[in-house]
Tab-separated table of C-alpha atoms and ligand atoms in Angstrom:
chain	number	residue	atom	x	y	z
C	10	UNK	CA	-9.134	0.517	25.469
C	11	UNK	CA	-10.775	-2.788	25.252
C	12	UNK	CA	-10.656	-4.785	22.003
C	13	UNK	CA	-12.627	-3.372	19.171
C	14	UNK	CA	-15.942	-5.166	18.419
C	15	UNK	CA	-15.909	-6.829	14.918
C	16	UNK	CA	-19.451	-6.693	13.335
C	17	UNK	CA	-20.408	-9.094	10.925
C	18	UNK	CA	-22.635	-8.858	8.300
C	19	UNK	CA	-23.658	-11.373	5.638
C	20	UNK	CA	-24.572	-8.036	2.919
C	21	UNK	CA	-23.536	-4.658	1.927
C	22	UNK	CA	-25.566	-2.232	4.045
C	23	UNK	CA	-28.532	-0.071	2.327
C	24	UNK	CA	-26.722	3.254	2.285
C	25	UNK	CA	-23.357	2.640	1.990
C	26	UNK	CA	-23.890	4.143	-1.421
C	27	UNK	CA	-23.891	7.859	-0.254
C	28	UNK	CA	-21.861	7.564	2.459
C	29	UNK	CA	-18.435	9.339	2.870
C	30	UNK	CA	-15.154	8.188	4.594
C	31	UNK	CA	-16.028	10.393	7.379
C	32	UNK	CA	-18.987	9.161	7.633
C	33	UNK	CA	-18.353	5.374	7.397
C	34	UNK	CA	-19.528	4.714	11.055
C	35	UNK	CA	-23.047	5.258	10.129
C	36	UNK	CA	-23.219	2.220	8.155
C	37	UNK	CA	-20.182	0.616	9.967
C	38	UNK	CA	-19.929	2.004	13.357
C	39	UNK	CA	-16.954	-0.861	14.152
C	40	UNK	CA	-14.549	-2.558	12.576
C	41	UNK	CA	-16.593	-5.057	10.463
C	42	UNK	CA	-16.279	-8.555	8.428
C	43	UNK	CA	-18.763	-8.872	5.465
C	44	UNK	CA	-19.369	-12.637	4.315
C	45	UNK	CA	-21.192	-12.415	0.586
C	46	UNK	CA	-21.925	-15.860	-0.981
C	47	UNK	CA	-21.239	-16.720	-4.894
C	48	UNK	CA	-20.948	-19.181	-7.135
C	49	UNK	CA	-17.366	-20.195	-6.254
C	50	UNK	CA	-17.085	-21.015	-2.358
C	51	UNK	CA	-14.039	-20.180	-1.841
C	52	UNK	CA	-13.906	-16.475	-1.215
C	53	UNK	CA	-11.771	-13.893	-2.280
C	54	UNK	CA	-10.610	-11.688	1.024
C	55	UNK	CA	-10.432	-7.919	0.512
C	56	UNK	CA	-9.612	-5.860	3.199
C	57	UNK	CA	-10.346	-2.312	2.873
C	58	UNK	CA	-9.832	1.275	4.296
C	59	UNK	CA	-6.906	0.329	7.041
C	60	UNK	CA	-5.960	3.277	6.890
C	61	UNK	CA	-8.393	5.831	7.428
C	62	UNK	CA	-7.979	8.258	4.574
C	63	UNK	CA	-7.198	5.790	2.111
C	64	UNK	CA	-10.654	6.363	0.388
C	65	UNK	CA	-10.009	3.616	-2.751
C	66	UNK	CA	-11.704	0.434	-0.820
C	67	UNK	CA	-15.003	2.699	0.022
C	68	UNK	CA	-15.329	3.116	-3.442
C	69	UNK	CA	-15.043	-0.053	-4.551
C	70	UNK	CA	-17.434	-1.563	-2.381
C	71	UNK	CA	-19.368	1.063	-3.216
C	72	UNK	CA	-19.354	-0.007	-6.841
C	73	UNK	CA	-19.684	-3.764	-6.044
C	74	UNK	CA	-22.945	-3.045	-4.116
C	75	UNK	CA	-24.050	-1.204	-7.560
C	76	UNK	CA	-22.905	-4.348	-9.868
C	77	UNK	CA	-24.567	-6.608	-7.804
C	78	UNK	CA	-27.589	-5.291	-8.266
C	79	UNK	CA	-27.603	-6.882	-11.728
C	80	UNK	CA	-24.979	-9.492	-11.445
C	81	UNK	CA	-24.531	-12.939	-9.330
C	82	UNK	CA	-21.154	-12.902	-7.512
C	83	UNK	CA	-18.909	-14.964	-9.679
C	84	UNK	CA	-16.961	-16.063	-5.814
C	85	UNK	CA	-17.732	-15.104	-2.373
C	86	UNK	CA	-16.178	-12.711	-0.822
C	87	UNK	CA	-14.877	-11.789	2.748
C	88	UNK	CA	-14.487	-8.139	3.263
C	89	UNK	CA	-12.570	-6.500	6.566
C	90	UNK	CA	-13.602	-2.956	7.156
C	91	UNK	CA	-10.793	-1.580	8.858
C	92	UNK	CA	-9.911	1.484	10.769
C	93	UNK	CA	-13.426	3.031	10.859
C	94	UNK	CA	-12.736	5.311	13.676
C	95	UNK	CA	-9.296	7.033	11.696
C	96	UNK	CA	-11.518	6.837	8.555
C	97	UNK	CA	-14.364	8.911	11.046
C	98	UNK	CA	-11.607	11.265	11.907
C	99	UNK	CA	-10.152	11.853	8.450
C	100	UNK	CA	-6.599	10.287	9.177
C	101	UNK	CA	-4.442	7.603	7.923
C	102	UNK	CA	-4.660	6.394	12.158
C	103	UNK	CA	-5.708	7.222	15.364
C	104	UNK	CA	-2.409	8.747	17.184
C	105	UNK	CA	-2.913	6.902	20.526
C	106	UNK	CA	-3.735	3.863	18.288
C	107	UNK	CA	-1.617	1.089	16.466
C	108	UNK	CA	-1.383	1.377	12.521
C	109	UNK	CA	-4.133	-1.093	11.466
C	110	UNK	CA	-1.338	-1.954	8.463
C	111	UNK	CA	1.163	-2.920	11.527
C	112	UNK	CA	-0.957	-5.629	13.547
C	113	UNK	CA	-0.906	-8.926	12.039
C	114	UNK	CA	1.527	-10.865	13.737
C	115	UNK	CA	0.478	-10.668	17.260
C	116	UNK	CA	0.893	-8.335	19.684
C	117	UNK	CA	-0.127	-6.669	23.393
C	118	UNK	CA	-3.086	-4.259	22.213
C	119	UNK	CA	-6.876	-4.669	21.649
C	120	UNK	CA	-6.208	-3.996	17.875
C	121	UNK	CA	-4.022	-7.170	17.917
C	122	UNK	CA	-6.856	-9.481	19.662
C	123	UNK	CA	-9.265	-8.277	16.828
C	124	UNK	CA	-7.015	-9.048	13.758
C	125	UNK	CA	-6.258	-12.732	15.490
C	126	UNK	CA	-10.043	-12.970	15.173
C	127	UNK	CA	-9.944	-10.885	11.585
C	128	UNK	CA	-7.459	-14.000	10.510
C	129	UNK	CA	-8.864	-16.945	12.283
C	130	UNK	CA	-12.200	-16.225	10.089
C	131	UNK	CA	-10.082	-16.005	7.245
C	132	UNK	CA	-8.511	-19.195	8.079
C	133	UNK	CA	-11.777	-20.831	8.753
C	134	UNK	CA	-13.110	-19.633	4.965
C	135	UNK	CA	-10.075	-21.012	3.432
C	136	UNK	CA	-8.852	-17.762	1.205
C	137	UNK	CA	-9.079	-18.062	-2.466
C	138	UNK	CA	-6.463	-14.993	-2.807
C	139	UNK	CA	-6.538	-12.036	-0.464
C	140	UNK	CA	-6.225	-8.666	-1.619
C	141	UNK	CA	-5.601	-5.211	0.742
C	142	UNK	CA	-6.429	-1.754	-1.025
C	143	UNK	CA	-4.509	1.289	-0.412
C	144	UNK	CA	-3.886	4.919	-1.571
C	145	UNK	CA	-0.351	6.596	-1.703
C	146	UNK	CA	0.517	10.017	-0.426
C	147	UNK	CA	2.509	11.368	-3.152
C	148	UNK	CA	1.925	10.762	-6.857
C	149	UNK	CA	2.565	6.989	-8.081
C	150	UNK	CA	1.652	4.587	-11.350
C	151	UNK	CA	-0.302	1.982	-9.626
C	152	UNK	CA	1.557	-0.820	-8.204
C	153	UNK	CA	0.963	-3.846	-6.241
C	154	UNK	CA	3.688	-5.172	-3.110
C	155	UNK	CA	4.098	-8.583	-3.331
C	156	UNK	CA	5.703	-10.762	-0.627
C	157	UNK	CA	7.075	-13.513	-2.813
C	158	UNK	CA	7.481	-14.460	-6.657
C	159	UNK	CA	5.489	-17.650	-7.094
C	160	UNK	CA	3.482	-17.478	-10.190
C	161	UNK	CA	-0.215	-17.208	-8.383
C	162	UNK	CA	0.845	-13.994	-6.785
C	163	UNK	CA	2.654	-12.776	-9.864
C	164	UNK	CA	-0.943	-13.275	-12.113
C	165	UNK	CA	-2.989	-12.152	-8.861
C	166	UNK	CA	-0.708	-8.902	-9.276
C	167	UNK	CA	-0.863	-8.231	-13.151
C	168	UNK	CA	-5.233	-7.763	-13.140
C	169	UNK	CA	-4.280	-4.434	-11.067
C	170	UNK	CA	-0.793	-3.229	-13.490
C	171	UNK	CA	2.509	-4.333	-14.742
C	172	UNK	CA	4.375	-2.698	-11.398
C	173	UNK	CA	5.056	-4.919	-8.335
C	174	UNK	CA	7.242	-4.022	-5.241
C	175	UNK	CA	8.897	-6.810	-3.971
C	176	UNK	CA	8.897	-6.450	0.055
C	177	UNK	CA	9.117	-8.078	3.123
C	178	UNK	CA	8.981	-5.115	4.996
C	179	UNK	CA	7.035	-5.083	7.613
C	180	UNK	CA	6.324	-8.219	8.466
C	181	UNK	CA	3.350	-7.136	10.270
C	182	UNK	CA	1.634	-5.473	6.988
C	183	UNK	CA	-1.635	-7.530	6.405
C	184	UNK	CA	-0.636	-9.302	2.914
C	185	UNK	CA	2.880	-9.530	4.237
C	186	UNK	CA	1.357	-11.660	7.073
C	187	UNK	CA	-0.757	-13.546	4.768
C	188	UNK	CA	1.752	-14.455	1.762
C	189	UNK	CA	2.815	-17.803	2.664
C	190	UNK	CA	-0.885	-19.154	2.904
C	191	UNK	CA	-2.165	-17.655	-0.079
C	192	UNK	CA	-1.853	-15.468	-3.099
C	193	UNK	CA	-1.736	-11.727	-0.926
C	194	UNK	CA	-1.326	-8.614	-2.492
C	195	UNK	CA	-1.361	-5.179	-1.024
C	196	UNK	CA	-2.886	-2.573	-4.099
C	197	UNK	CA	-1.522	0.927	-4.222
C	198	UNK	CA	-4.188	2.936	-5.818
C	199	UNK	CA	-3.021	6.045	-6.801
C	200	UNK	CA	-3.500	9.103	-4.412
C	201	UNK	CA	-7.495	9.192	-2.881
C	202	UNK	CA	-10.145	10.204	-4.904
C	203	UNK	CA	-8.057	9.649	-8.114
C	204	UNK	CA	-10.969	8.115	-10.493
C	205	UNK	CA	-8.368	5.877	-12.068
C	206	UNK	CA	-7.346	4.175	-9.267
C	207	UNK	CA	-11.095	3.424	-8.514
C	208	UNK	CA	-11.178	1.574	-11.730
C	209	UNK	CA	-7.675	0.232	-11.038
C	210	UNK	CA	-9.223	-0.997	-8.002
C	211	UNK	CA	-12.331	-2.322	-9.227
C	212	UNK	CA	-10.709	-3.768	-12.142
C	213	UNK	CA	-8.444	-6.220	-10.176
C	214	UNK	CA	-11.117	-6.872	-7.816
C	215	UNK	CA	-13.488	-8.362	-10.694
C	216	UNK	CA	-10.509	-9.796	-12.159
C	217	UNK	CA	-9.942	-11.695	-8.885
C	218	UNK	CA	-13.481	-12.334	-8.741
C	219	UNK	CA	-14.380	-14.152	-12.541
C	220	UNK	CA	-10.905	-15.962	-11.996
C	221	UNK	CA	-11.820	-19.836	-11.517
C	222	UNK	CA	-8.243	-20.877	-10.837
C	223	UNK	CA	-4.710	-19.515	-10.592
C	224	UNK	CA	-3.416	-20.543	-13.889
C	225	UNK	CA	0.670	-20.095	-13.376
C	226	UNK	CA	1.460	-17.203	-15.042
C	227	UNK	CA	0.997	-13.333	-15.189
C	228	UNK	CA	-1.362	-11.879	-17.469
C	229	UNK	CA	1.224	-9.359	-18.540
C	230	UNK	CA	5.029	-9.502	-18.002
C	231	UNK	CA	5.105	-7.938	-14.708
C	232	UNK	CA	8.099	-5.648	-13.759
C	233	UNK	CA	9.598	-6.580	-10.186
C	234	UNK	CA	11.753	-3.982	-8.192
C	235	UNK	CA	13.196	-4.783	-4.850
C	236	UNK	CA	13.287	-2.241	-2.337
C	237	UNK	CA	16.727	-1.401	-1.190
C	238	UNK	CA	16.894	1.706	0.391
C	239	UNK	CA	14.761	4.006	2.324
C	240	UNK	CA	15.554	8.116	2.341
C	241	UNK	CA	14.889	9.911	5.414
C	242	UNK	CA	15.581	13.390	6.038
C	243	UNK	CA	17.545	14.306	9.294
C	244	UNK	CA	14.292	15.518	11.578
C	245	UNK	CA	16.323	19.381	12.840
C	246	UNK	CA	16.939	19.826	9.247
C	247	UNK	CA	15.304	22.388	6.667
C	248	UNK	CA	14.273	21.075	3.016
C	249	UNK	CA	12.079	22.975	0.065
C	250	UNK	CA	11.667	21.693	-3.684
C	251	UNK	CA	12.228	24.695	-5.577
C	252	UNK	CA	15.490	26.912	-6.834
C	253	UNK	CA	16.964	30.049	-4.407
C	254	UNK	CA	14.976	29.038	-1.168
C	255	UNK	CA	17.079	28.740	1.958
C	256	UNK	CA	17.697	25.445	3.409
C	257	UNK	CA	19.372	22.615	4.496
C	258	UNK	CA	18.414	20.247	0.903
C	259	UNK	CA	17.419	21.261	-1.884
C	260	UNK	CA	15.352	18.835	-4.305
C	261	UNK	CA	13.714	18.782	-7.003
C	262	UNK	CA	10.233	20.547	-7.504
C	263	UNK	CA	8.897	17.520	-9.536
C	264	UNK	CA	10.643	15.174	-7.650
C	265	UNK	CA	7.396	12.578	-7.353
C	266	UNK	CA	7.087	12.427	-11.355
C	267	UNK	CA	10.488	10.241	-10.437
C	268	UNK	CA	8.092	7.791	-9.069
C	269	UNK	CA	9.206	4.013	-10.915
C	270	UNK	CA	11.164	5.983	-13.647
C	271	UNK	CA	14.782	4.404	-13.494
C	272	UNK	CA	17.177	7.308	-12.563
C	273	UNK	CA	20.405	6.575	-14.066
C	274	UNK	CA	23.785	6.710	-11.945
C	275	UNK	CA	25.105	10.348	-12.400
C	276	UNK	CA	21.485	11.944	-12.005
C	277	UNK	CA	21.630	14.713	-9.451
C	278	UNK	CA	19.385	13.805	-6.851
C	279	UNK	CA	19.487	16.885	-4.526
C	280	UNK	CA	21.273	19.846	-3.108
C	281	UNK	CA	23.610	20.396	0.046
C	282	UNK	CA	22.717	24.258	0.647
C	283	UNK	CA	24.864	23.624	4.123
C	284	UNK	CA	26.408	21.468	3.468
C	285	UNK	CA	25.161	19.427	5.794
C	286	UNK	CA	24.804	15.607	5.587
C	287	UNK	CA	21.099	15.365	5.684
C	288	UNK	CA	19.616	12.909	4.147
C	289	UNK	CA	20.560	9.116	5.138
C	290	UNK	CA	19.715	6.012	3.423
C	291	UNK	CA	18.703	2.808	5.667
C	292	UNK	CA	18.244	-0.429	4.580
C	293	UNK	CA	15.713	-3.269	6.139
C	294	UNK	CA	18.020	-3.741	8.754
C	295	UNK	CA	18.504	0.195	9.207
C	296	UNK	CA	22.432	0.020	8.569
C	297	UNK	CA	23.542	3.704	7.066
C	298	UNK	CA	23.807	2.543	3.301
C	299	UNK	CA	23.807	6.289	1.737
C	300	UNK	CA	27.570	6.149	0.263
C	301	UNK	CA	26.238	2.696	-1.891
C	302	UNK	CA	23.969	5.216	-3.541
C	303	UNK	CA	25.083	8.817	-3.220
C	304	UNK	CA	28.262	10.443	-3.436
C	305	UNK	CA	28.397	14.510	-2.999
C	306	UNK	CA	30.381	16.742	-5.473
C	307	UNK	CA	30.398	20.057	-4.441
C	308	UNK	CA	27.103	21.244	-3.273
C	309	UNK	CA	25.420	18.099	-5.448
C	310	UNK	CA	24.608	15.002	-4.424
C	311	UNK	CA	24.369	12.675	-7.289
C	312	UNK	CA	23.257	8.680	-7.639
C	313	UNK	CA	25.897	6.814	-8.374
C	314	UNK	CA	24.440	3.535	-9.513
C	315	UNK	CA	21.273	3.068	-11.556
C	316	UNK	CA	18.291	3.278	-8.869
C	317	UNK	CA	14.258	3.296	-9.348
C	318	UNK	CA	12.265	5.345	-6.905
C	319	UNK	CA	9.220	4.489	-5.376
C	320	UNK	CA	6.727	6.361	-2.670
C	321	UNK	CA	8.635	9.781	-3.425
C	322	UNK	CA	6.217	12.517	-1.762
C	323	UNK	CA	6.761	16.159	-1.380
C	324	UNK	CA	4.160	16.391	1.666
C	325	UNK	CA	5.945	17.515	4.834
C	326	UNK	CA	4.085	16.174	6.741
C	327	UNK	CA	5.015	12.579	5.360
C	328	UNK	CA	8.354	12.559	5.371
C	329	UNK	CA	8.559	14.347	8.789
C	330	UNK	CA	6.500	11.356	9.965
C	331	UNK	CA	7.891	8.843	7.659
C	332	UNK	CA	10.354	9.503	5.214
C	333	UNK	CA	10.948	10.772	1.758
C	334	UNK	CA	10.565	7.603	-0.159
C	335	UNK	CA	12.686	4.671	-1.285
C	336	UNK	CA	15.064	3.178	-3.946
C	337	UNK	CA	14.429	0.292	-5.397
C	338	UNK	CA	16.492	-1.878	-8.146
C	339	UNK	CA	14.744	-4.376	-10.818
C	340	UNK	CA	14.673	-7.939	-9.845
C	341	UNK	CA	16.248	-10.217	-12.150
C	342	UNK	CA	18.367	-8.181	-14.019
H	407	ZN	ZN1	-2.174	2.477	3.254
């Protein structure tokens, strides 16, 4: 595959406002960077819709091109439409295609050349803040990941909620990448199509937008958890979330409502049915870290320190392809 044209356009195009994800390539048939002028030069960089069906950043340019209409830009913006052909398809990414949430720090494939091009614009506009919107898969508050704690990105990440994931994991995410430059946030929007979330979205974005300078501190006392552990079901082995099924693990049927609610140590977090060892827990560096969080008594296997949950989903097909979500401990406490 050759390297992806990037269109650029200097507007929002005329009929973006009734266009669906799947049909994004009729008003963006490539992977596109949209310059808008304001008042403020410096621009604020959004990137939106990396992965395909992560619907939030359609909808909040779609709402942008509706506020403009009676409103000057406050600051210019540069937008990055991303994956337009997994959007096209209806999927998070193409499967004989890299993750367009995986290719900022170099790399062999076409999708590599065009970010280097993505970023040298960026660098040549001289980023006010940058800010990447996402959807999750299974049901989450909103919450931003943050790269570092330096008091820009801490009030950058309070206009969207008082959550924040602290993560350097992967390096190759887009804000991950751009962190050290400038104020980068990635924005977890609630699931897609969730109104909330749009205004979540849209909320932060005008936030960004009116701000004339980073002023040192958050706008609300943010909470910061640190990712410590990520669950991952063994890939031959049976699961369900509900009471008397057969399987491997058992877990709980409301297990996403655990999603940033601290569950204390003693909390039973699933069942061995098989007895079976199952479920692992890796840290960044993928070492086996289960026993620092589980221990098993009988058939239970129960937390035994104080641990916050993040990214739980009950979709199969997630955790088959990723994992069952993570554990995460407050920062600074
Ligand atoms: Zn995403």
């Amino acid at each position: 595959m050759s390297t992806p044209e990037l269109d650029q356009l200097d507007h929002l195009p005329a009929g973006l406002e009734t266009v669906s994800a799947r049909q994004l390539r009729t008003v963006f048939p490539n992977p596109t960077l949209i310059r808008l002028e304001g008042r403020h030069k410096q621009p604020l960089a959004l990137s939106v819709m990396l992965h395909g069906d992560e619907i939030v950043g359609l909808a909040v340019l779609k709402r942008l091109q509706v506020w403009m209409k009676s409103h000057a830009l406050p600051r210019s913006l540069i937008i990055f439409v991303g994956n337009v052909f997994a959007a096209e398809a209806g999927v998070r990414k193409l499967s004989d295609r890299p993750d367009y949430n995986r290719i900022w720090r170099g790399g062999p494939q076409p999708e590599h050349a065009m970010a280097a091009e993505v970023l040298d614009a960026f660098d040549a506009a001289g980023i006010f803040a940058h800010i990447d919107l996402h959807n999750n898969t299974g049901a989450n508050p909103h919450y931003c990941c943050i790269h570092n704690e330096r008091p820009d990105t801490l009030q950058l990440a309070s206009f969207l909620g008082p959550l924040a994931m602290y993560t350097h994991n992967p390096p190759s995410m887009f804000s991950n990448s751009r962190a050290d430059q400038v104020p980068a946030i990635t924005a977890e929007c609630g699931q897609p199509g969730e109104i909330d979330g749009e205004d979540a979205a849209f909320n932060l974005v005008m936030a960004t937008l009116h701000l004339d300078h980073f002023r040192g501190a958050p706008d609300l006392e943010l909470q910061v958890f640190e990712v410590k552990g990520r669950i991952e079901i063994a890939s031959d082995a049976s699961f369900a979330f509900a009471h008397g099924v057969k399987a491997d693990l058992e877990l709980p049927p409301k297990l996403e409502h655990w999603n940033f609610f601290e569950r204390p140590a003693g909390t039973t977090f699933a069942r061995r049915l098989t007895g079976r060892q199952v479920m692992t827990v890796y840290d960044d560096d993928r070492n086996d870290v289960t026993e620092r969080f589980f221990k098993v008594e009988g058939d239970r296997v129960i937390l035994t320190r104080d641990a916050t949950p993040a990214m739980l989903t009950m979709s199969e097909a997630a955790i088959r392809a990723d994992c069952l979500g993570y554990l995460m401990e407050r920062r600074g406490v």
